[in-house]
Amino acid sequence: MTDTSNQRLLAHLAMLAFALMIAGSFTFGAMVVDDIGPVPLNAIRFVIGAAMMGAFAFGPMRQKFVFPAAPWRFAILGLLMAVYFVSMFIALQFTAPIATSAVFTLIPLMAAGFGLVLLGQRTGPVGLLSLLLAALGSVWVIFRGDLAVLAAFDIGKGELIYFVGCLCYAIYTPLLRKFSRGEPAVVASFFTLSCTALWVCLYGVPSIAATNWLALPSHVWWVILYLAIFPTALSFFCVQFASLRLPAAKVIAYGYLTPVFVIGFEGLVGHGWASLSVLAGAAVVVLGLLVLALVPERSAR
């Protein structure tokens, strides 16, 4: 196996880890939903995540701290991620999580389009078919295999708001590669996380100031620590690492595994297992991603 093949395999494994960490955030996040608002929670997770990534990059990794050339690159990347997260919070005020999850399934297809425009990455008919297959399986899982619920899905204000955030997420991944100037992944992740934290904090100043941080229960801080380390710092690093080695559509498509892993986590913690119909949808997601992973890149700069 060549070094390039090894790097691509590591990139696929990184995105598997990404999906696992994001799925875990749903289980742990549900434990603190009544104790802290979503914007303060995400502001503190990004601040801590950026600090941890910086300590790791400029400590054990022995990277030299240098103010990056063209810092506007990280400001744009951070803004895109901040818009994605904030739009999600705003959308959930108008619609249900199941609806936002359905909108999320559009991201890999949009990422494929942005990857073509920005980087010349051609997914190809087999790749597009596998994306559609994984998307259909993901939608089936999200709607719990209930055709009546799927038929009742309606596009409203919340869905449109979140769609804007999903557009930002879709363009974020190809821009990681386009904006790269050879910085190590840990360094690039630090600056991106820092800018994301700055934008989220600016947006959430009122709610952050209104939060009684000293009165938060201890379990909230444990969850914040988990969110800061895994679905924030490490997941940003995984996306940064994978985006330089895989087409944008392949990177983002691993998000389809999130509801599949959520099923597993919920079952393992004793919340019950999904029906066979839903598990069949999960199998379709896995099959679609497996085909996508095996499809060779036709053009990737």
Coordinates of N, CA and C in Angstrom, one line a residue, residues 2-202:
T2 N 0.6 2.2 -0.9 CA 1.4 3.4 -1.0 C 1.2 4.3 0.1
D3 N 2.1 5.3 0.3 CA 1.9 6.3 1.3 C 0.6 7.1 1.1
T4 N 0.3 7.4 -0.1 CA -1.0 8.1 -0.4 C -2.2 7.3 0.0
S5 N -2.1 6.0 -0.3 CA -3.2 5.1 0.1 C -3.4 5.0 1.6
N6 N -2.2 5.0 2.3 CA -2.2 5.0 3.8 C -2.9 6.2 4.3
Q7 N -2.5 7.4 3.7 CA -3.1 8.7 4.2 C -4.6 8.7 3.9
R8 N -5.0 8.2 2.8 CA -6.5 8.2 2.6 C -7.2 7.2 3.5
L9 N -6.6 6.1 3.8 CA -7.2 5.2 4.8 C -7.3 5.8 6.2
L10 N -6.2 6.5 6.6 CA -6.3 7.3 7.8 C -7.3 8.3 7.8
A11 N -7.5 9.0 6.7 CA -8.6 10.0 6.5 C -9.9 9.4 6.7
H12 N -10.2 8.2 6.1 CA -11.5 7.5 6.3 C -11.7 7.2 7.8
L13 N -10.6 6.7 8.4 CA -10.7 6.3 9.8 C -11.0 7.5 10.7
A14 N -10.4 8.7 10.3 CA -10.6 9.9 11.1 C -12.0 10.3 11.0
M15 N -12.7 10.2 9.8 CA -14.1 10.6 9.7 C -15.0 9.6 10.4
L16 N -14.6 8.3 10.5 CA -15.4 7.4 11.3 C -15.4 7.8 12.7
A17 N -14.2 8.2 13.2 CA -14.1 8.7 14.6 C -14.9 10.0 14.8
F18 N -14.9 10.8 13.7 CA -15.7 12.1 13.8 C -17.2 11.8 14.0
A19 N -17.7 10.8 13.2 CA -19.1 10.5 13.3 C -19.4 9.9 14.7
L20 N -18.5 9.1 15.2 CA -18.7 8.5 16.6 C -18.8 9.6 17.6
M21 N -17.8 10.6 17.5 CA -17.8 11.6 18.5 C -19.0 12.6 18.5
I22 N -19.4 12.9 17.2 CA -20.6 13.7 17.1 C -21.9 13.0 17.6
A23 N -22.0 11.7 17.4 CA -23.1 10.9 17.9 C -23.1 10.9 19.4
G24 N -21.9 10.8 20.0 CA -21.9 10.8 21.5 C -22.3 12.1 22.1
S25 N -22.1 13.2 21.3 CA -22.5 14.5 21.8 C -24.0 14.6 22.0
F26 N -24.8 13.9 21.2 CA -26.3 13.9 21.4 C -26.7 13.3 22.7
T27 N -26.1 12.1 23.0 CA -26.4 11.4 24.3 C -26.0 12.2 25.5
F28 N -24.8 12.8 25.4 CA -24.3 13.6 26.6 C -24.9 14.9 26.6
G29 N -25.2 15.5 25.5 CA -25.8 16.9 25.4 C -27.2 16.8 26.0
A30 N -27.9 15.7 25.9 CA -29.3 15.6 26.4 C -29.3 15.6 27.9
M31 N -28.1 15.3 28.5 CA -28.0 15.3 30.0 C -28.0 16.7 30.6
V32 N -27.7 17.8 29.8 CA -27.5 19.1 30.4 C -28.5 20.1 29.7
V33 N -29.4 19.6 28.9 CA -30.3 20.5 28.2 C -31.1 21.5 29.1
D34 N -31.4 21.0 30.3 CA -32.2 21.8 31.3 C -31.3 22.7 32.2
D35 N -30.0 22.6 32.1 CA -29.1 23.3 33.0 C -28.4 24.5 32.4
I36 N -28.2 24.5 31.0 CA -27.5 25.5 30.4 C -28.0 25.7 29.0
G37 N -28.1 27.0 28.5 CA -28.6 27.3 27.2 C -27.7 26.8 26.1
P38 N -28.2 26.5 24.9 CA -27.4 26.0 23.8 C -26.3 26.9 23.4
V39 N -26.5 28.2 23.3 CA -25.5 29.2 22.9 C -24.3 29.3 23.9
P40 N -24.6 29.5 25.2 CA -23.5 29.5 26.2 C -22.7 28.2 26.2
L41 N -23.5 27.1 26.1 CA -22.8 25.7 26.0 C -21.9 25.6 24.9
N42 N -22.3 26.1 23.7 CA -21.4 26.0 22.6 C -20.3 27.0 22.6
A43 N -20.5 28.1 23.2 CA -19.5 29.2 23.3 C -18.3 28.6 24.2
I44 N -18.7 28.1 25.3 CA -17.7 27.6 26.2 C -17.0 26.4 25.7
R45 N -17.7 25.5 24.9 CA -17.0 24.3 24.4 C -16.0 24.7 23.3
F46 N -16.3 25.8 22.5 CA -15.4 26.2 21.5 C -14.2 26.9 22.1
V47 N -14.4 27.7 23.2 CA -13.3 28.4 23.8 C -12.4 27.4 24.4
I48 N -12.9 26.4 25.2 CA -12.1 25.4 25.8 C -11.4 24.5 24.7
G49 N -12.2 24.2 23.7 CA -11.6 23.3 22.6 C -10.5 24.0 21.9
A50 N -10.6 25.3 21.7 CA -9.5 26.1 21.0 C -8.3 26.1 21.9
A51 N -8.5 26.3 23.2 CA -7.4 26.4 24.2 C -6.7 25.0 24.2
M52 N -7.4 24.0 24.3 CA -6.8 22.6 24.3 C -6.0 22.3 23.0
M53 N -6.6 22.7 21.9 CA -5.9 22.4 20.6 C -4.6 23.3 20.6
G54 N -4.7 24.5 21.1 CA -3.5 25.3 21.1 C -2.4 24.8 22.0
A55 N -2.9 24.3 23.2 CA -1.9 23.7 24.1 C -1.3 22.5 23.5
F56 N -2.0 21.7 22.8 CA -1.5 20.5 22.2 C -0.6 20.8 21.0
A57 N -1.0 21.7 20.2 CA -0.2 22.1 19.0 C 1.1 22.7 19.4
F58 N 1.1 23.6 20.3 CA 2.3 24.4 20.6 C 3.0 23.8 21.8
G59 N 2.5 22.7 22.4 CA 3.2 22.0 23.5 C 3.8 20.7 23.0
P60 N 3.1 19.6 23.2 CA 3.6 18.3 22.8 C 4.0 18.2 21.3
M61 N 3.2 18.8 20.4 CA 3.5 18.8 19.0 C 4.6 19.7 18.6
R62 N 5.1 20.6 19.5 CA 6.2 21.5 19.3 C 6.1 22.3 18.1
Q63 N 4.9 22.7 17.7 CA 4.7 23.7 16.6 C 5.1 25.1 17.1
K64 N 5.7 25.8 16.2 CA 6.1 27.2 16.6 C 4.9 28.1 16.3
F65 N 4.5 28.9 17.4 CA 3.4 29.8 17.2 C 3.8 31.0 16.3
V66 N 3.2 31.1 15.2 CA 3.4 32.2 14.2 C 2.0 32.7 13.8
F67 N 1.8 34.0 13.8 CA 0.5 34.5 13.4 C 0.4 34.1 11.9
P68 N -0.7 33.5 11.5 CA -0.8 33.0 10.2 C -0.8 34.0 9.1
A69 N -0.3 33.6 7.9 CA -0.4 34.5 6.8 C -1.9 34.5 6.3
A70 N -2.3 35.6 5.8 CA -3.7 35.7 5.4 C -4.7 35.2 6.4
P71 N -4.7 35.8 7.6 CA -5.6 35.4 8.7 C -7.1 35.4 8.3
W72 N -7.4 36.1 7.2 CA -8.8 36.2 6.8 C -9.3 34.8 6.5
R73 N -8.4 33.9 6.1 CA -8.8 32.5 5.7 C -9.5 31.8 6.9
F74 N -8.9 32.0 8.1 CA -9.5 31.3 9.3 C -10.7 32.1 9.8
A75 N -10.7 33.4 9.6 CA -11.9 34.2 9.9 C -13.1 33.7 9.1
I76 N -12.9 33.4 7.8 CA -14.0 33.0 7.0 C -14.4 31.6 7.4
L77 N -13.5 30.7 7.6 CA -13.8 29.3 8.0 C -14.5 29.3 9.3
G78 N -14.0 30.1 10.3 CA -14.7 30.2 11.6 C -16.1 30.7 11.5
L79 N -16.3 31.7 10.6 CA -17.6 32.3 10.4 C -18.6 31.3 9.9
L80 N -18.1 30.5 8.9 CA -18.9 29.5 8.3 C -19.4 28.5 9.3
M81 N -18.5 28.0 10.2 CA -18.9 27.1 11.2 C -19.8 27.7 12.3
A82 N -19.5 28.9 12.6 CA -20.4 29.7 13.6 C -21.8 29.8 13.1
V83 N -21.9 30.2 11.8 CA -23.2 30.4 11.2 C -24.0 29.0 11.2
Y84 N -23.2 27.9 10.9 CA -23.9 26.6 10.9 C -24.5 26.3 12.3
F85 N -23.7 26.5 13.3 CA -24.1 26.1 14.7 C -25.2 27.1 15.2
V86 N -25.1 28.4 14.9 CA -26.1 29.3 15.4 C -27.4 29.1 14.6
S87 N -27.3 28.9 13.3 CA -28.5 28.7 12.5 C -29.3 27.4 13.0
M88 N -28.5 26.4 13.5 CA -29.1 25.3 14.0 C -30.0 25.6 15.3
F89 N -29.3 26.4 16.2 CA -30.0 26.8 17.4 C -31.3 27.6 17.1
I90 N -31.1 28.6 16.2 CA -32.3 29.4 15.8 C -33.4 28.6 15.2
A91 N -33.0 27.7 14.3 CA -34.0 26.8 13.6 C -34.8 26.0 14.6
L92 N -34.1 25.5 15.6 CA -34.8 24.6 16.6 C -35.8 25.3 17.4
Q93 N -35.8 26.7 17.3 CA -36.9 27.5 18.0 C -38.2 27.4 17.1
F94 N -38.1 27.0 15.8 CA -39.2 27.0 15.0 C -39.6 25.6 14.5
T95 N -38.7 24.7 14.6 CA -39.0 23.4 14.0 C -38.4 22.3 14.9
A96 N -38.7 21.0 14.6 CA -38.3 19.9 15.5 C -36.9 19.4 15.0
P97 N -36.2 18.7 15.9 CA -34.9 18.2 15.5 C -34.9 17.2 14.3
I98 N -36.0 16.5 14.2 CA -36.2 15.5 13.1 C -36.1 16.3 11.7
A99 N -36.7 17.5 11.7 CA -36.7 18.3 10.5 C -35.4 18.8 10.1
T100 N -34.6 19.3 11.1 CA -33.3 19.7 10.9 C -32.4 18.6 10.4
S101 N -32.6 17.4 11.0 CA -31.8 16.3 10.6 C -32.0 15.9 9.1
A102 N -33.3 16.1 8.7 CA -33.6 15.8 7.3 C -32.9 16.8 6.4
V103 N -32.9 18.0 6.8 CA -32.2 19.0 6.0 C -30.7 18.8 5.9
F104 N -30.2 18.2 7.0 CA -28.7 17.9 7.1 C -28.3 16.9 6.0
T105 N -29.2 16.0 5.6 CA -28.9 15.1 4.5 C -28.5 15.7 3.2
L106 N -28.9 16.9 3.0 CA -28.5 17.6 1.7 C -27.1 18.0 1.7
I107 N -26.4 18.1 2.8 CA -25.0 18.7 2.9 C -24.0 17.9 2.0
P108 N -23.9 16.6 2.0 CA -22.9 15.9 1.2 C -23.1 16.2 -0.3
L109 N -24.4 16.3 -0.8 CA -24.6 16.6 -2.2 C -24.2 18.0 -2.5
M110 N -24.5 18.9 -1.6 CA -24.1 20.3 -1.8 C -22.5 20.4 -1.8
A111 N -21.9 19.6 -0.9 CA -20.5 19.6 -0.8 C -19.8 19.1 -2.1
A112 N -20.5 18.1 -2.7 CA -20.0 17.6 -4.0 C -20.0 18.7 -5.0
G113 N -21.1 19.5 -5.0 CA -21.2 20.6 -5.9 C -20.1 21.7 -5.7
F114 N -19.9 22.1 -4.4 CA -18.9 23.1 -4.1 C -17.5 22.5 -4.4
G115 N -17.3 21.2 -4.1 CA -16.0 20.6 -4.4 C -15.7 20.7 -5.9
L116 N -16.7 20.5 -6.8 CA -16.5 20.6 -8.2 C -16.2 22.0 -8.6
V117 N -16.9 23.0 -8.1 CA -16.7 24.4 -8.5 C -15.4 24.9 -8.0
L118 N -15.1 24.6 -6.7 CA -13.9 25.2 -6.1 C -12.6 24.5 -6.3
L119 N -12.7 23.1 -6.5 CA -11.5 22.3 -6.5 C -11.4 21.4 -7.7
G120 N -12.5 21.4 -8.5 CA -12.5 20.5 -9.7 C -12.7 19.0 -9.3
Q121 N -13.2 18.7 -8.1 CA -13.4 17.4 -7.7 C -14.7 16.8 -8.3
R122 N -14.5 15.7 -9.1 CA -15.6 15.1 -9.8 C -16.0 13.8 -9.0
T123 N -17.2 13.8 -8.5 CA -17.7 12.6 -7.8 C -18.0 11.4 -8.7
G124 N -18.5 11.7 -9.9 CA -18.8 10.6 -10.8 C -20.2 9.9 -10.5
P125 N -20.7 9.2 -11.5 CA -22.1 8.7 -11.3 C -22.2 7.7 -10.2
V126 N -21.2 6.8 -10.0 CA -21.3 5.8 -9.0 C -21.2 6.5 -7.6
G127 N -20.3 7.5 -7.5 CA -20.2 8.2 -6.2 C -21.5 8.9 -5.9
L128 N -22.1 9.6 -6.9 CA -23.3 10.3 -6.6 C -24.4 9.3 -6.3
L129 N -24.5 8.1 -6.9 CA -25.5 7.1 -6.6 C -25.3 6.6 -5.2
S130 N -24.1 6.4 -4.7 CA -23.8 6.0 -3.4 C -24.2 7.1 -2.4
L131 N -24.0 8.3 -2.7 CA -24.4 9.5 -1.9 C -25.9 9.5 -1.7
L132 N -26.6 9.3 -2.8 CA -28.1 9.3 -2.7 C -28.6 8.1 -1.9
L133 N -27.9 6.9 -2.1 CA -28.3 5.7 -1.3 C -28.1 6.0 0.2
A134 N -26.9 6.5 0.5 CA -26.7 6.8 1.9 C -27.7 7.9 2.5
A135 N -28.0 8.9 1.6 CA -28.9 9.9 2.1 C -30.3 9.3 2.3
L136 N -30.8 8.4 1.4 CA -32.1 7.8 1.6 C -32.1 6.9 2.9
G137 N -31.0 6.2 3.1 CA -30.9 5.4 4.3 C -31.0 6.2 5.5
S138 N -30.2 7.4 5.5 CA -30.2 8.3 6.6 C -31.6 8.9 6.9
V139 N -32.3 9.3 5.9 CA -33.6 9.8 6.0 C -34.6 8.8 6.6
W140 N -34.4 7.5 6.2 CA -35.2 6.4 6.7 C -35.0 6.3 8.2
V141 N -33.7 6.4 8.6 CA -33.3 6.2 10.0 C -33.9 7.4 10.8
I142 N -33.7 8.6 10.3 CA -34.1 9.8 11.0 C -35.6 9.8 11.2
F143 N -36.4 9.4 10.2 CA -37.9 9.3 10.4 C -38.4 8.0 11.0
R144 N -37.4 7.2 11.5 CA -37.7 5.9 12.2 C -38.6 5.0 11.3
G145 N -38.4 5.1 10.0 CA -39.1 4.2 9.1 C -40.6 4.4 9.1
D146 N -41.0 5.6 9.5 CA -42.4 5.9 9.5 C -42.8 6.7 8.3
L147 N -43.4 6.1 7.3 CA -43.8 6.8 6.1 C -44.8 8.0 6.3
A148 N -45.6 7.8 7.3 CA -46.6 8.8 7.6 C -45.9 10.1 8.1
V149 N -44.9 9.9 9.0 CA -44.1 11.1 9.5 C -43.3 11.7 8.3
L150 N -42.8 10.9 7.5 CA -42.0 11.4 6.3 C -42.9 12.2 5.4
A151 N -44.1 11.7 5.2 CA -45.1 12.4 4.3 C -45.6 13.7 4.9
A152 N -45.6 13.8 6.2 CA -46.0 15.0 6.8 C -44.9 16.1 6.9
F153 N -43.7 15.8 6.5 CA -42.6 16.7 6.5 C -43.0 18.0 5.7
D154 N -42.8 19.1 6.3 CA -43.2 20.4 5.7 C -42.0 21.4 5.8
I155 N -41.7 22.1 4.8 CA -40.6 23.1 4.8 C -41.1 24.4 5.3
G156 N -40.6 24.9 6.4 CA -41.1 26.1 7.0 C -39.9 27.0 7.3
K157 N -40.1 28.0 8.1 CA -39.1 29.0 8.5 C -37.8 28.4 9.1
G158 N -38.0 27.4 10.0 CA -36.9 26.8 10.7 C -36.0 26.0 9.7
E159 N -36.7 25.3 8.8 CA -35.9 24.5 7.8 C -35.1 25.4 6.9
L160 N -35.7 26.5 6.5 CA -35.0 27.5 5.6 C -33.8 28.1 6.3
I161 N -34.0 28.5 7.6 CA -32.9 29.0 8.3 C -31.7 28.0 8.4
Y162 N -32.1 26.8 8.8 CA -31.0 25.8 8.9 C -30.4 25.4 7.6
F163 N -31.1 25.6 6.5 CA -30.6 25.3 5.1 C -29.4 26.3 4.9
V164 N -29.6 27.5 5.3 CA -28.5 28.5 5.1 C -27.2 28.0 5.9
G165 N -27.4 27.5 7.1 CA -26.3 27.0 7.9 C -25.7 25.8 7.2
C166 N -26.5 24.9 6.6 CA -26.0 23.7 5.9 C -25.2 24.1 4.7
L167 N -25.6 25.2 4.0 CA -24.8 25.7 2.9 C -23.4 26.1 3.3
C168 N -23.4 26.8 4.5 CA -22.1 27.2 5.0 C -21.2 25.9 5.4
Y169 N -21.9 24.9 5.9 CA -21.1 23.7 6.3 C -20.6 23.0 5.0
A170 N -21.4 23.0 4.0 CA -21.1 22.3 2.7 C -19.9 23.0 2.1
I171 N -19.8 24.3 2.1 CA -18.7 25.0 1.5 C -17.5 25.0 2.3
Y172 N -17.6 24.8 3.6 CA -16.5 24.8 4.6 C -15.5 23.8 4.2
T173 N -15.9 22.5 3.9 CA -14.9 21.5 3.7 C -14.0 21.7 2.5
P174 N -14.6 22.0 1.3 CA -13.7 22.3 0.2 C -12.8 23.5 0.4
L175 N -13.3 24.5 1.2 CA -12.5 25.7 1.4 C -11.3 25.3 2.3
L176 N -11.4 24.3 3.2 CA -10.3 23.9 4.0 C -9.1 23.6 3.1
R177 N -9.4 22.8 2.0 CA -8.3 22.5 1.1 C -7.8 23.6 0.3
K178 N -8.8 24.4 -0.2 CA -8.5 25.6 -1.1 C -7.7 26.6 -0.3
F179 N -8.0 26.8 1.0 CA -7.3 27.8 1.8 C -6.0 27.4 2.4
S180 N -5.8 26.1 2.3 CA -4.6 25.5 3.0 C -3.3 26.1 2.4
R181 N -2.4 26.5 3.2 CA -1.1 26.9 2.8 C 0.1 26.1 3.4
G182 N -0.3 24.9 3.6 CA 0.7 23.9 4.2 C 0.8 23.9 5.7
E183 N 0.0 24.6 6.4 CA 0.0 24.6 7.9 C -0.3 23.2 8.4
P184 N 0.4 22.7 9.4 CA 0.0 21.4 10.0 C -1.4 21.5 10.5
A185 N -2.1 20.3 10.4 CA -3.5 20.2 10.7 C -3.8 20.7 12.1
V186 N -2.9 20.5 13.1 CA -3.2 20.9 14.4 C -3.2 22.4 14.5
V187 N -2.3 23.1 13.8 CA -2.2 24.5 13.8 C -3.4 25.1 13.1
A188 N -3.7 24.6 11.9 CA -4.9 25.1 11.2 C -6.2 24.9 12.0
S189 N -6.3 23.8 12.7 CA -7.5 23.5 13.6 C -7.5 24.5 14.7
F190 N -6.4 24.9 15.3 CA -6.4 25.8 16.4 C -6.9 27.2 15.9
F191 N -6.4 27.7 14.8 CA -6.9 29.0 14.4 C -8.3 29.0 13.9
T192 N -8.8 27.9 13.3 CA -10.2 27.8 12.9 C -11.1 27.7 14.1
L193 N -10.7 26.9 15.1 CA -11.5 26.8 16.3 C -11.5 28.1 17.1
S194 N -10.4 28.8 17.1 CA -10.4 30.1 17.8 C -11.3 31.1 17.1
C195 N -11.3 31.2 15.8 CA -12.2 32.1 15.1 C -13.7 31.7 15.3
T196 N -14.0 30.4 15.3 CA -15.3 29.9 15.5 C -15.8 30.3 16.9
A197 N -14.9 30.2 17.9 CA -15.3 30.5 19.3 C -15.5 32.0 19.3
L198 N -14.7 32.8 18.7 CA -14.9 34.3 18.7 C -16.3 34.7 18.1
W199 N -16.6 34.1 16.9 CA -17.9 34.4 16.3 C -19.1 34.0 17.1
V200 N -19.0 32.8 17.7 CA -20.1 32.3 18.5 C -20.3 33.2 19.8
C201 N -19.1 33.6 20.4 CA -19.2 34.4 21.6 C -19.8 35.8 21.3
L202 N -19.4 36.3 20.1 CA -20.0 37.6 19.7 C -21.5 37.6 19.6

